CSV table of C-alpha atoms and ligand atoms in Angstrom, one decimal:
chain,number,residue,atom,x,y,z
A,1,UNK,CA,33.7,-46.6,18.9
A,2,UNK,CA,36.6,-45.3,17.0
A,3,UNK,CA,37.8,-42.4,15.2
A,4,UNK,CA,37.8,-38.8,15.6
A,5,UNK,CA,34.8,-36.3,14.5
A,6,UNK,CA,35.5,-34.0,11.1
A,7,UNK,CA,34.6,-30.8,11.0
A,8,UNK,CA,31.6,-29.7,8.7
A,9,UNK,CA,32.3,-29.0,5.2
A,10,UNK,CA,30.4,-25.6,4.3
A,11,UNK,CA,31.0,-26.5,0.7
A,12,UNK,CA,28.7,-29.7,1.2
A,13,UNK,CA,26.7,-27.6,3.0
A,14,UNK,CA,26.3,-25.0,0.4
A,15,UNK,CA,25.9,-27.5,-2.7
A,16,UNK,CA,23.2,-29.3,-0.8
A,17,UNK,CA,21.2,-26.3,0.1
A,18,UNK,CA,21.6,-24.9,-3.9
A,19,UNK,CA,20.4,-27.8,-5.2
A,20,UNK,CA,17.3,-27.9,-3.0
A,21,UNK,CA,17.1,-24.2,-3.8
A,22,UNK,CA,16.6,-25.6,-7.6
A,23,UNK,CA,13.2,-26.7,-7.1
A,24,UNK,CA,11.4,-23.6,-6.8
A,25,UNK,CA,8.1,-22.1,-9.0
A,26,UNK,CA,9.7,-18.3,-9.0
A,27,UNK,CA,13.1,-18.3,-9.9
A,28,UNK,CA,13.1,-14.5,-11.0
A,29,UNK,CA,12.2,-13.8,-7.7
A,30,UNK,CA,13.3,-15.0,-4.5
A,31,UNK,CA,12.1,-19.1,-3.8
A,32,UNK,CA,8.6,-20.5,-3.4
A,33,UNK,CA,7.8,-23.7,-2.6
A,34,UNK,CA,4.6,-24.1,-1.2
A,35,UNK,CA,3.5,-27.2,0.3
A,36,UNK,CA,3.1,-30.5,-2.2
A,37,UNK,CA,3.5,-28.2,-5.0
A,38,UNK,CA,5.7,-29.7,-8.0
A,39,UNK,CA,8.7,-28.0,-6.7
A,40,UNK,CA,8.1,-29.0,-3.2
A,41,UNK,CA,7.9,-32.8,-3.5
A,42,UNK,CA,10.5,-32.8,-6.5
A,43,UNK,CA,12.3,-31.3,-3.6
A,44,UNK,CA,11.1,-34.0,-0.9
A,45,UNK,CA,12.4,-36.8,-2.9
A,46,UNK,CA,15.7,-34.7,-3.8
A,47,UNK,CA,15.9,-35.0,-0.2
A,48,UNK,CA,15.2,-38.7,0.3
A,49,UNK,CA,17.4,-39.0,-2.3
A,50,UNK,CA,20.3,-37.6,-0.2
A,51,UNK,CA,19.7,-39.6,3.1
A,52,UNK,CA,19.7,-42.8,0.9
A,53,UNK,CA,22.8,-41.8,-0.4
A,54,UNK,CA,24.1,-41.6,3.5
A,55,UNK,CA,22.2,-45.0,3.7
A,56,UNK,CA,19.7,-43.7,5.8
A,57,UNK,CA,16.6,-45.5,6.1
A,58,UNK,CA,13.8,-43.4,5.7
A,59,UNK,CA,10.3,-43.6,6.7
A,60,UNK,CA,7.4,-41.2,6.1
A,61,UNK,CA,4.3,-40.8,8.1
A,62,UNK,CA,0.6,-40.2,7.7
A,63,UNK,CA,0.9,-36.2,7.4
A,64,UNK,CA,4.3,-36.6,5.3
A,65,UNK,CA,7.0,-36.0,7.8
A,66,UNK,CA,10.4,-37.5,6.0
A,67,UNK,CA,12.5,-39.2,8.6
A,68,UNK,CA,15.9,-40.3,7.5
A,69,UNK,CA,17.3,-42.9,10.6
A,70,UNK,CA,21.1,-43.5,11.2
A,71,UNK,CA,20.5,-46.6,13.2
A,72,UNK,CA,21.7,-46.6,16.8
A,73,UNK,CA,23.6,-50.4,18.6
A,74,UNK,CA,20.3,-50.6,20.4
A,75,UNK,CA,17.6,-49.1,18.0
A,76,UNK,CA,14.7,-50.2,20.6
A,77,UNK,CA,16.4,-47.5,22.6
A,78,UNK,CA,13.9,-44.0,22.2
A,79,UNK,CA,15.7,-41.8,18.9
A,80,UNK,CA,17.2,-38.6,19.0
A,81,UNK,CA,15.8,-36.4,16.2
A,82,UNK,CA,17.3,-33.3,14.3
A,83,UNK,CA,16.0,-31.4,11.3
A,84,UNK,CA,13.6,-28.5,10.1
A,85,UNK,CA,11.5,-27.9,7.5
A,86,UNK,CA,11.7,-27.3,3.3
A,87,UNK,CA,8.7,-25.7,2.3
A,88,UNK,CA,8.6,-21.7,2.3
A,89,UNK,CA,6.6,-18.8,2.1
A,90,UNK,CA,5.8,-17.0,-1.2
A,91,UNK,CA,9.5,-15.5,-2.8
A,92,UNK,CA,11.3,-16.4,0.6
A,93,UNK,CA,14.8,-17.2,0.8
A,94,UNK,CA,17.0,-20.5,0.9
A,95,UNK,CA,18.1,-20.7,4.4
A,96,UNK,CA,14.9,-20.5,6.5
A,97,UNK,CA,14.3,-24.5,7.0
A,98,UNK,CA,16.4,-25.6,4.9
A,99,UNK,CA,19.5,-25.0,6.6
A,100,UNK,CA,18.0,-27.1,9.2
A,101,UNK,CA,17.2,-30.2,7.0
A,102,UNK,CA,20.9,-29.6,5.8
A,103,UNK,CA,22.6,-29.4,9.2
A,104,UNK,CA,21.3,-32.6,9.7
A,105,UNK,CA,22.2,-34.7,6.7
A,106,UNK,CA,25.9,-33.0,7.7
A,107,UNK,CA,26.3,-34.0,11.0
A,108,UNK,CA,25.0,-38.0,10.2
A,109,UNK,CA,27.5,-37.5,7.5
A,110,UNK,CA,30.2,-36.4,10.3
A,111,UNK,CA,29.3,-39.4,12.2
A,112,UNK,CA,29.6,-41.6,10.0
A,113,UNK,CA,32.5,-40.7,8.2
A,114,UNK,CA,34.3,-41.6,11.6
A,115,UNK,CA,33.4,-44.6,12.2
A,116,UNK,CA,31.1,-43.6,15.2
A,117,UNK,CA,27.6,-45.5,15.7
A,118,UNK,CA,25.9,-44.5,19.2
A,119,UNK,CA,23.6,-46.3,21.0
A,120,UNK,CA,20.5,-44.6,19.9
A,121,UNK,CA,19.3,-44.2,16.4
A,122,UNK,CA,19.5,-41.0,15.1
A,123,UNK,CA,16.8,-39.3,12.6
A,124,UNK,CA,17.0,-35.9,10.3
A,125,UNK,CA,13.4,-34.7,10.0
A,126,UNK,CA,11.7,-32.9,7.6
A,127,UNK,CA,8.5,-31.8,9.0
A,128,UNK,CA,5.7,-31.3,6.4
A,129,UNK,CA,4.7,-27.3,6.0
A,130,UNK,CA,6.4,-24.9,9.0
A,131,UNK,CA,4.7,-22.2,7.2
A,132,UNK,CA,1.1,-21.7,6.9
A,133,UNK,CA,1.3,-20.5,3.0
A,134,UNK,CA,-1.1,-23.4,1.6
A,135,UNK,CA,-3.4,-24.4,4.5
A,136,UNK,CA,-3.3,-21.3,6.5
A,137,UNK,CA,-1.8,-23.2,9.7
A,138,UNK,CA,1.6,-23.5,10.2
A,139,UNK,CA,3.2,-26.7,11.6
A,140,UNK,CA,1.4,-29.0,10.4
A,141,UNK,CA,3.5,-32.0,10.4
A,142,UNK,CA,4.7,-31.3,14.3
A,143,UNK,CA,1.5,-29.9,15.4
A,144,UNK,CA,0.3,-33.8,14.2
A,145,UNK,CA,3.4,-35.3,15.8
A,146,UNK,CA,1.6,-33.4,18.7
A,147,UNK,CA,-1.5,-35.1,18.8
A,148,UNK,CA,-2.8,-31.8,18.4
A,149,UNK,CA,-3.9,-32.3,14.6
A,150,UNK,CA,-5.9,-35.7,13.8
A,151,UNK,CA,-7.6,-36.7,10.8
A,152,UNK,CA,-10.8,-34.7,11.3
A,153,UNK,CA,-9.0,-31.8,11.7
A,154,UNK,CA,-7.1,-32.2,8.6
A,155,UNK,CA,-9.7,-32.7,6.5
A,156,UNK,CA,-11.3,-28.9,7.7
A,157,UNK,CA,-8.2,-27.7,6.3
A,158,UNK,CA,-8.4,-26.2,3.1
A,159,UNK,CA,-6.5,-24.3,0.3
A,160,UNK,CA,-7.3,-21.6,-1.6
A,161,UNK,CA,-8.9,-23.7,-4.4
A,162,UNK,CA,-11.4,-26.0,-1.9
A,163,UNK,CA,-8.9,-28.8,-1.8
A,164,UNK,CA,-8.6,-30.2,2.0
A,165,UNK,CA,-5.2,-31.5,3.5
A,166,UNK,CA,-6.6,-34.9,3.9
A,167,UNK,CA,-7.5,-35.2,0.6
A,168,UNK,CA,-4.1,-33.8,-1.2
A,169,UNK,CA,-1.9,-36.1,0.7
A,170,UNK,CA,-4.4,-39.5,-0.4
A,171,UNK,CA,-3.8,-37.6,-3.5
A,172,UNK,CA,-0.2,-38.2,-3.1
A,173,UNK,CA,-0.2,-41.8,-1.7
A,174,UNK,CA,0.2,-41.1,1.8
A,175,UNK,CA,-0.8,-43.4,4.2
A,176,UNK,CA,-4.0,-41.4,5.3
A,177,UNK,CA,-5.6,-44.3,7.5
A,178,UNK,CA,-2.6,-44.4,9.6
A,179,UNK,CA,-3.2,-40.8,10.5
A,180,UNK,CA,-3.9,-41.5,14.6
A,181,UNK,CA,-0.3,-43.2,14.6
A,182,UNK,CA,0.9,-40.6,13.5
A,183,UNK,CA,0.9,-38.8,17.2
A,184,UNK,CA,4.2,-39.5,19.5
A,185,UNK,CA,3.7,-40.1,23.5
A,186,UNK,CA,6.2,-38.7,25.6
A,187,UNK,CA,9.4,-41.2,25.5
A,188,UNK,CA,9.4,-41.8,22.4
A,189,UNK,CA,11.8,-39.3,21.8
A,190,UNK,CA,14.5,-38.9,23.6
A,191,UNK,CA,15.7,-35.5,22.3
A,192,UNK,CA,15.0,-33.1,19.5
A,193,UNK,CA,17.6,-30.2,18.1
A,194,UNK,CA,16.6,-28.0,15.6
A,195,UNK,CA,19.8,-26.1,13.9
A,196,UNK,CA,17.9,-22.7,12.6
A,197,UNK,CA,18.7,-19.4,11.1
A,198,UNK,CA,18.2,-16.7,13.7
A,199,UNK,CA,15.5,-14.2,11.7
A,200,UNK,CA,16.2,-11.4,13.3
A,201,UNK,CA,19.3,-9.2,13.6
A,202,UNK,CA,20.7,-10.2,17.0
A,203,UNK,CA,23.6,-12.8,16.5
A,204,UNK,CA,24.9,-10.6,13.8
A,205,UNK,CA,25.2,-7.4,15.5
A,206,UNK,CA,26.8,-8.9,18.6
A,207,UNK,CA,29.3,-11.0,16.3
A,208,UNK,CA,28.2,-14.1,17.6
A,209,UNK,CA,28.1,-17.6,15.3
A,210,UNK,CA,26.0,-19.7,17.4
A,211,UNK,CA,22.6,-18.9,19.7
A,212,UNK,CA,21.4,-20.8,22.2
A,213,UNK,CA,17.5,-20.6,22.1
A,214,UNK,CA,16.4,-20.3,25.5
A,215,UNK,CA,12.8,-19.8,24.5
A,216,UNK,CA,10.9,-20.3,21.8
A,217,UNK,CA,8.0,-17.2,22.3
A,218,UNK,CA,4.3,-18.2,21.0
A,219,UNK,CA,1.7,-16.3,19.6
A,220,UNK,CA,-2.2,-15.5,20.6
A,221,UNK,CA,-4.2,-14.2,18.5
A,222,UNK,CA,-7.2,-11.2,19.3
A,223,UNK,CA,-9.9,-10.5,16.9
A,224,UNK,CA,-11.2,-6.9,17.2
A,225,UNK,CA,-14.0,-5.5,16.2
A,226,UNK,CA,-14.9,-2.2,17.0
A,227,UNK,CA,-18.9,-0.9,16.4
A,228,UNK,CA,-19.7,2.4,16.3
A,229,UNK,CA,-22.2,4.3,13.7
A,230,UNK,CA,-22.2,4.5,9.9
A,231,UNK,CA,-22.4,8.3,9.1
A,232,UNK,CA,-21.9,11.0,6.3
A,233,UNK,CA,-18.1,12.7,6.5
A,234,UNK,CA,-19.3,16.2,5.4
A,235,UNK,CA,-22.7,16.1,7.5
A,236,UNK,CA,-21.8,14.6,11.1
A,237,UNK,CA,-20.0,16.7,13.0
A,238,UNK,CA,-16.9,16.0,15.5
A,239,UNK,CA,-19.0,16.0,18.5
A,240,UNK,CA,-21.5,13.6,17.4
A,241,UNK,CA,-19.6,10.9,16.1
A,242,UNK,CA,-19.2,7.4,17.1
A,243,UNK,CA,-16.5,6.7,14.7
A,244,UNK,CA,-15.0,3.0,14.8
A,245,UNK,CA,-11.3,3.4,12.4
A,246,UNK,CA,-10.3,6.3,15.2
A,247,UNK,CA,-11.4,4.2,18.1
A,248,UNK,CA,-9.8,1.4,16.7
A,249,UNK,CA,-6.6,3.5,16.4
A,250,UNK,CA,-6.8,4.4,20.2
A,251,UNK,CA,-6.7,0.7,20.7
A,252,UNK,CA,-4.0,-0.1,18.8
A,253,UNK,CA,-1.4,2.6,19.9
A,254,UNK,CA,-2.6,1.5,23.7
A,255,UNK,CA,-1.6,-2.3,22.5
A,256,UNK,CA,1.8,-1.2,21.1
A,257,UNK,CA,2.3,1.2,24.4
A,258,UNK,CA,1.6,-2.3,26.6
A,259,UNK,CA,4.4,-4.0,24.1
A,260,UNK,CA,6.8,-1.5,24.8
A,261,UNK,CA,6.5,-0.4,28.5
A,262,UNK,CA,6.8,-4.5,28.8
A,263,UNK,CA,8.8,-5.4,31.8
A,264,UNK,CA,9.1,-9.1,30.1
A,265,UNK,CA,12.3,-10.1,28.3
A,266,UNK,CA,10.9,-10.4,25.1
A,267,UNK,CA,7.4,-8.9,23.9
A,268,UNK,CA,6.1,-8.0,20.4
A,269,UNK,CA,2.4,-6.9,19.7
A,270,UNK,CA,1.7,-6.2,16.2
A,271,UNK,CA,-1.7,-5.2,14.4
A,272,UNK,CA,-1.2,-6.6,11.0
A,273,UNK,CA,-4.0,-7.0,9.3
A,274,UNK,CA,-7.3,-4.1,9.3
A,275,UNK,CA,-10.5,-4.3,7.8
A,276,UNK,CA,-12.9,-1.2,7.3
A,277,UNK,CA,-16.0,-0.8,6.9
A,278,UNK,CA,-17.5,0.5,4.6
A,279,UNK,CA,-14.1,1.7,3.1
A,280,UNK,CA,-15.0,4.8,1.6
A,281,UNK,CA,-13.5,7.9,1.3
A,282,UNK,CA,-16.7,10.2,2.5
A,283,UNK,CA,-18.1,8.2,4.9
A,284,UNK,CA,-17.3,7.5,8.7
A,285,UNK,CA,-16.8,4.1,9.4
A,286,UNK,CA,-19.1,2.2,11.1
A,287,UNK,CA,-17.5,-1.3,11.4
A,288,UNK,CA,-13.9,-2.1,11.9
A,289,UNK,CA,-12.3,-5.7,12.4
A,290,UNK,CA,-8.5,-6.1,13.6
A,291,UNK,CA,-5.9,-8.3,14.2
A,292,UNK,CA,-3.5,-8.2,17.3
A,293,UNK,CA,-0.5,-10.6,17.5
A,294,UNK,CA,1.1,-10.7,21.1
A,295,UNK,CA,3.9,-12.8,21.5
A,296,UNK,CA,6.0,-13.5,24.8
A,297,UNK,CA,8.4,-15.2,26.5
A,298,UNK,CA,6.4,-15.7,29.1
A,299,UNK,CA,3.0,-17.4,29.3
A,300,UNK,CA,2.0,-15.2,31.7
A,301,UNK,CA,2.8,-12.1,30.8
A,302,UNK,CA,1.4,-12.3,27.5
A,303,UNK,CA,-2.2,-13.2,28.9
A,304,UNK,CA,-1.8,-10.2,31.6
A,305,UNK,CA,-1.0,-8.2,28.8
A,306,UNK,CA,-4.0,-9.1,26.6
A,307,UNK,CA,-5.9,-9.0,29.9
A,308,UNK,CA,-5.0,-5.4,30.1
A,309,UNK,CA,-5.8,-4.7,26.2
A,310,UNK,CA,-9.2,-5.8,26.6
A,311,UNK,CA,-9.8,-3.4,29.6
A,312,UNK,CA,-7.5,-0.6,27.8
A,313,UNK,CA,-10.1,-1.4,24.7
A,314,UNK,CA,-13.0,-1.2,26.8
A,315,UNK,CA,-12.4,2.3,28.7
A,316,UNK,CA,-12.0,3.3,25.3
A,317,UNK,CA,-14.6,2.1,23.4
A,318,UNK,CA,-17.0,3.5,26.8
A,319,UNK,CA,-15.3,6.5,26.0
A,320,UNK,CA,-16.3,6.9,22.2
A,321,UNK,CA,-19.4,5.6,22.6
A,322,UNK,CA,-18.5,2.5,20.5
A,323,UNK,CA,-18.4,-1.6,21.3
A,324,UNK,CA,-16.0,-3.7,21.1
A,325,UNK,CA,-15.3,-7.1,21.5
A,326,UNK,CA,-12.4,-9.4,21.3
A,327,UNK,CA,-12.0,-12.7,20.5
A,328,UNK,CA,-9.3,-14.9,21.1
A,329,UNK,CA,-8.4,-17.0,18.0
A,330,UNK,CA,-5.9,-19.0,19.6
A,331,UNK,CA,-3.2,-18.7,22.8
A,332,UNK,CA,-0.1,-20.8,22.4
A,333,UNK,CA,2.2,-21.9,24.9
A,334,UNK,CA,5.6,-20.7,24.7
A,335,UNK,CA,8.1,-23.4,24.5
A,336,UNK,CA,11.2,-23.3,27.0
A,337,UNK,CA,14.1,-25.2,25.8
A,338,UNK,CA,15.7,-28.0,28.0
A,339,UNK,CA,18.0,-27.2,30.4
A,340,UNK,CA,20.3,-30.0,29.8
A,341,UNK,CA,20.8,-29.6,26.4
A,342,UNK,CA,21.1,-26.2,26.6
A,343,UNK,CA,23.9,-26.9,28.8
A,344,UNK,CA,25.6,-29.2,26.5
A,345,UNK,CA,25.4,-27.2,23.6
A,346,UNK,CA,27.3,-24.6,25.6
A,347,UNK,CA,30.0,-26.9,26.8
A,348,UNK,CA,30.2,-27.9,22.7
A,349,UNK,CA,30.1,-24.2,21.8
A,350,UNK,CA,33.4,-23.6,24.8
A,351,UNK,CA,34.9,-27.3,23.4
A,352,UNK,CA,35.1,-26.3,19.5
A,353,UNK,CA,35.9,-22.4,20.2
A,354,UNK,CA,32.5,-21.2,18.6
A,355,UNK,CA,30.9,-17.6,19.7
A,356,UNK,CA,27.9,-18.0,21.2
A,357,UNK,CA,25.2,-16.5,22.9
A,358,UNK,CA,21.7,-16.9,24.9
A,359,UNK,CA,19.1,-16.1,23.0
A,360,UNK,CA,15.2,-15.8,22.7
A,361,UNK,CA,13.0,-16.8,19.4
A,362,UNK,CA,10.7,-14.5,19.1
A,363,UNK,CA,9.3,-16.8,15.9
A,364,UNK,CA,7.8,-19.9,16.4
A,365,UNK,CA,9.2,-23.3,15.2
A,366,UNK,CA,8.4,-26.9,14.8
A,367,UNK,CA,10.4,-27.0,17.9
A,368,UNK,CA,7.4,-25.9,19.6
A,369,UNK,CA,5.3,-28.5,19.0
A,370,UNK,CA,8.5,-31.2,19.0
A,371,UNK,CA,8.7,-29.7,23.2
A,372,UNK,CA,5.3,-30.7,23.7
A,373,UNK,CA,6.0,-34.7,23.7
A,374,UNK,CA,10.2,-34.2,23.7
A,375,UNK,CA,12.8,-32.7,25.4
A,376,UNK,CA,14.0,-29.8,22.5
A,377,UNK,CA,17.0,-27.4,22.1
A,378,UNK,CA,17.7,-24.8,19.2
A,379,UNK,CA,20.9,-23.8,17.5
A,380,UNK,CA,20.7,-20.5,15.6
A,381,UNK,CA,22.8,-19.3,13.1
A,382,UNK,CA,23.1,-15.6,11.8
A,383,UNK,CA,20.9,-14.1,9.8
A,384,UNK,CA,22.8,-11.2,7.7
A,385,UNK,CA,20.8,-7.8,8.5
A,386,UNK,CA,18.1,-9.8,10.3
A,387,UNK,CA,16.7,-10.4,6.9
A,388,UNK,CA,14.4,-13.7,6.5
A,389,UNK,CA,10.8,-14.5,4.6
A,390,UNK,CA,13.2,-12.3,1.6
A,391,UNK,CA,15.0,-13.0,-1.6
A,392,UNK,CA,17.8,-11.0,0.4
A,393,UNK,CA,17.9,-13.6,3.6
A,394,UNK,CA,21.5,-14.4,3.8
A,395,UNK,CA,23.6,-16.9,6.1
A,396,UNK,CA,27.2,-17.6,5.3
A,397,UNK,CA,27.8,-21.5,4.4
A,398,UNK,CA,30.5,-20.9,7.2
A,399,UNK,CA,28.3,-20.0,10.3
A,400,UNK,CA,26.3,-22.6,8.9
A,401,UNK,CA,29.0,-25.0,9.1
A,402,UNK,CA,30.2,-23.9,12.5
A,403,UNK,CA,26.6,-24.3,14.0
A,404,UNK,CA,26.6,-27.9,12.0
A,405,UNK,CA,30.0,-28.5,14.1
A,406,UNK,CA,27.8,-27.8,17.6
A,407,UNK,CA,24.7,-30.0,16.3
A,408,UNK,CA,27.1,-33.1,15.6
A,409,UNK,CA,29.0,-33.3,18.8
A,410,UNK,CA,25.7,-32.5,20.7
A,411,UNK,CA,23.7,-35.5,18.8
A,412,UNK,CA,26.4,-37.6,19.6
A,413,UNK,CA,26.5,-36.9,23.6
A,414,UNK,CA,22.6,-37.2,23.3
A,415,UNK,CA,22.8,-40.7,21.2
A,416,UNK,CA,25.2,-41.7,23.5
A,417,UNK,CA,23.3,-41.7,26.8
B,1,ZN,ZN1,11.7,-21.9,9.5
């Protein structure tokens, strides 16, 4: 192997990520580009387009994950994967993903460009629908690479007009039979880094370019509902009311008193979505559904602290003379990132002179999923104000750049051993 590594050109960076940003259904506002809309597979095969151009040879699976492979001196030898995602939510922004997708078409570039062909193959990922905006389930092309979506369980999933996942990608051509290859066992990859905006406003007020994702936090999910009894405003009075909204209150501020007294190094608990019933202004509600969203650092912890909500829940609802029960919709695993990488993308951070910092995600990536059959690592960039899922989310093509530096040389140490 000869030659020396470049350094990443943020103008490439930033003309790449504009003309993906081109394919999007609202323009005046923000970017959309839902899954296997127009814009998002005009942007797909803008993509391939891209990797061919790099003369990367691409190959795209059952569920639509795009992999673009730089071919390693002994390609039997297990891959080393980078990437992200394209689609986004509904008037996002153009860095969430994509910034991924484009940090790896750069660093193959890099590679490349000097000369430098490792041992094992290289591949930049797109995986198929990070967000949950069409299907209502996020990850969908890692959660498959996971074995933990199959055929049967995409054909449950459906849109908003009745249409199931199955069903739009034989639409599109994609190999649908295949879907139980689709699933990775463990070996097959030999290491997965995911380059990332950071979402929140961490990096950015502690100057830093580059975070080192320690963990990547996951989600359960609590339904709520809270019983109590359906009654006139004006003709009840306060002592004989079993009213559910104000018990369901009392829950909630005890949930977000459990997020905050947490003694865990990264909690959130967030009641997002409320249903009341009957909804009307005059009469004391009788029925009311909610949402809690605990995430955590810590396995753990986040099931002692939904253990202690449903107790916290209980005293109260004894107390109001309501019921409640809680259902858990789902528990995910939070995802610690590997050691070793972690460790070389440090020594790559020290090596080029980049800022960095440990960090924690508290939103969940394909990464996730990726840890659950591969070693993974993630590289964040800055977000400007913490601002992301926003016309406003900002990330200079330079951090960008400087993060794409880190990727390079830490793909190369990882195709190289
Ligand atoms: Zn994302």
């Amino acid at each position: 192997m000869a030659g020396n590594l470049g350094r990443a050109d943020a103008g490439q960076i930033q003309a790449w990520l504009e003309a993906i940003n081109e394919f999007n259904s609202t323009p005046e506002f923000g970017t959309t580009r839902v899954l296997f809309t127009e814009p998002e597979v005009k942007a797909r095969e803008y993509v391939k387009g891209e990797m061919r151009k790099l003369g990367l040879k691409i190959q795209e699976d059952a569920i639509g994950n795009i992999f673009g492979l730089y071919e390693g001196t002994e390609p039997n030898l297990a891959p080393v994967w980078t990437g992200s995602h394209i689609d986004t939510v509904l008037n996002a922004g153009m860095f969430d993903g994509m910034s991924g997708v484009v940090a790896g078409l750069e660093a193959v570039r890099l590679i490349k460009e000097a000369g430098l062909r490792p041992r094992r193959s290289l591949a930049v990922v797109v995986y198929t629908s990070e967000e949950p905006t069409r299907f209502r389930l996020g990850c969908l092309g890692s959660r498959a690479l996971a074995g933990k979506l199959d055929a049967a369980a995409a054909y449950a999933l459906h849109d908003a007009e009745g249409k199931s996942l199955y069903e739009v990608l034989a639409d599109l051509g994609f190999p649908v039979g295949d879907f139980a290859q689709v699933a990775k066992k463990k070996d097959e990859v030999f290491a997965a880094v995911e380059l990332h905006i950071d979402q929140t406003g961490v990096l950015e007020k502690a100057g830093q370019t580059v975070g080192i994702v320690k963990t990547i936090c996951a989600p359960s999910v609590l339904e709520v509902t809270v019983e109590g009894r359906q009654s006139h405003a004006g003709g009840t009075s306060m002592s004989e009311r079993r009213d559910a909204y104000m018990a369901a209150c009392e829950m909630a501020l005890a949930a977000e008193k459990l997020g905050r007294e947490s003694t865990s190094e990264y909690t959130t608990v967030t009641v997002g979505k409320v249903q009341v019933i009957p909804n009307a202004v005059n009469v004391i509600p009788g029925k009311v559904l909610f949402s809690l969203d605990i995430r955590d650092a810590d396995f753990a912890y986040k099931n002692k602290l939904a253990a202690d909500f449903r107790q916290q829940a209980e005293a109260i609802a004894t107390c109001r003379g309501v019921n409640v029960t809680i259902r858990e919709v789902n528990n995910d695993h939070p995802m610690p990132c590997d050691a070793h990488i972690r460790q070389l993308i440090e020594e790559n951070c020290r090596k080029l002179q980049v800022p960095y910092m440990q960090t924690i995600s508290g939103a969940f990536h394909d990464s996730m999923l990726v840890g659950e059959f591969a070693p993974v690592a993630m590289i964040f960039v800055p977000s400007h104000g913490g601002i992301s899922h926003s016309p406003q989310e900002w990330t200079d093509f330079a951090e960008i750049a400087a993060g794409t530096d880190v990727l390079t040389e830490t793909l190369l140490a990882l195709a190289s051993a």
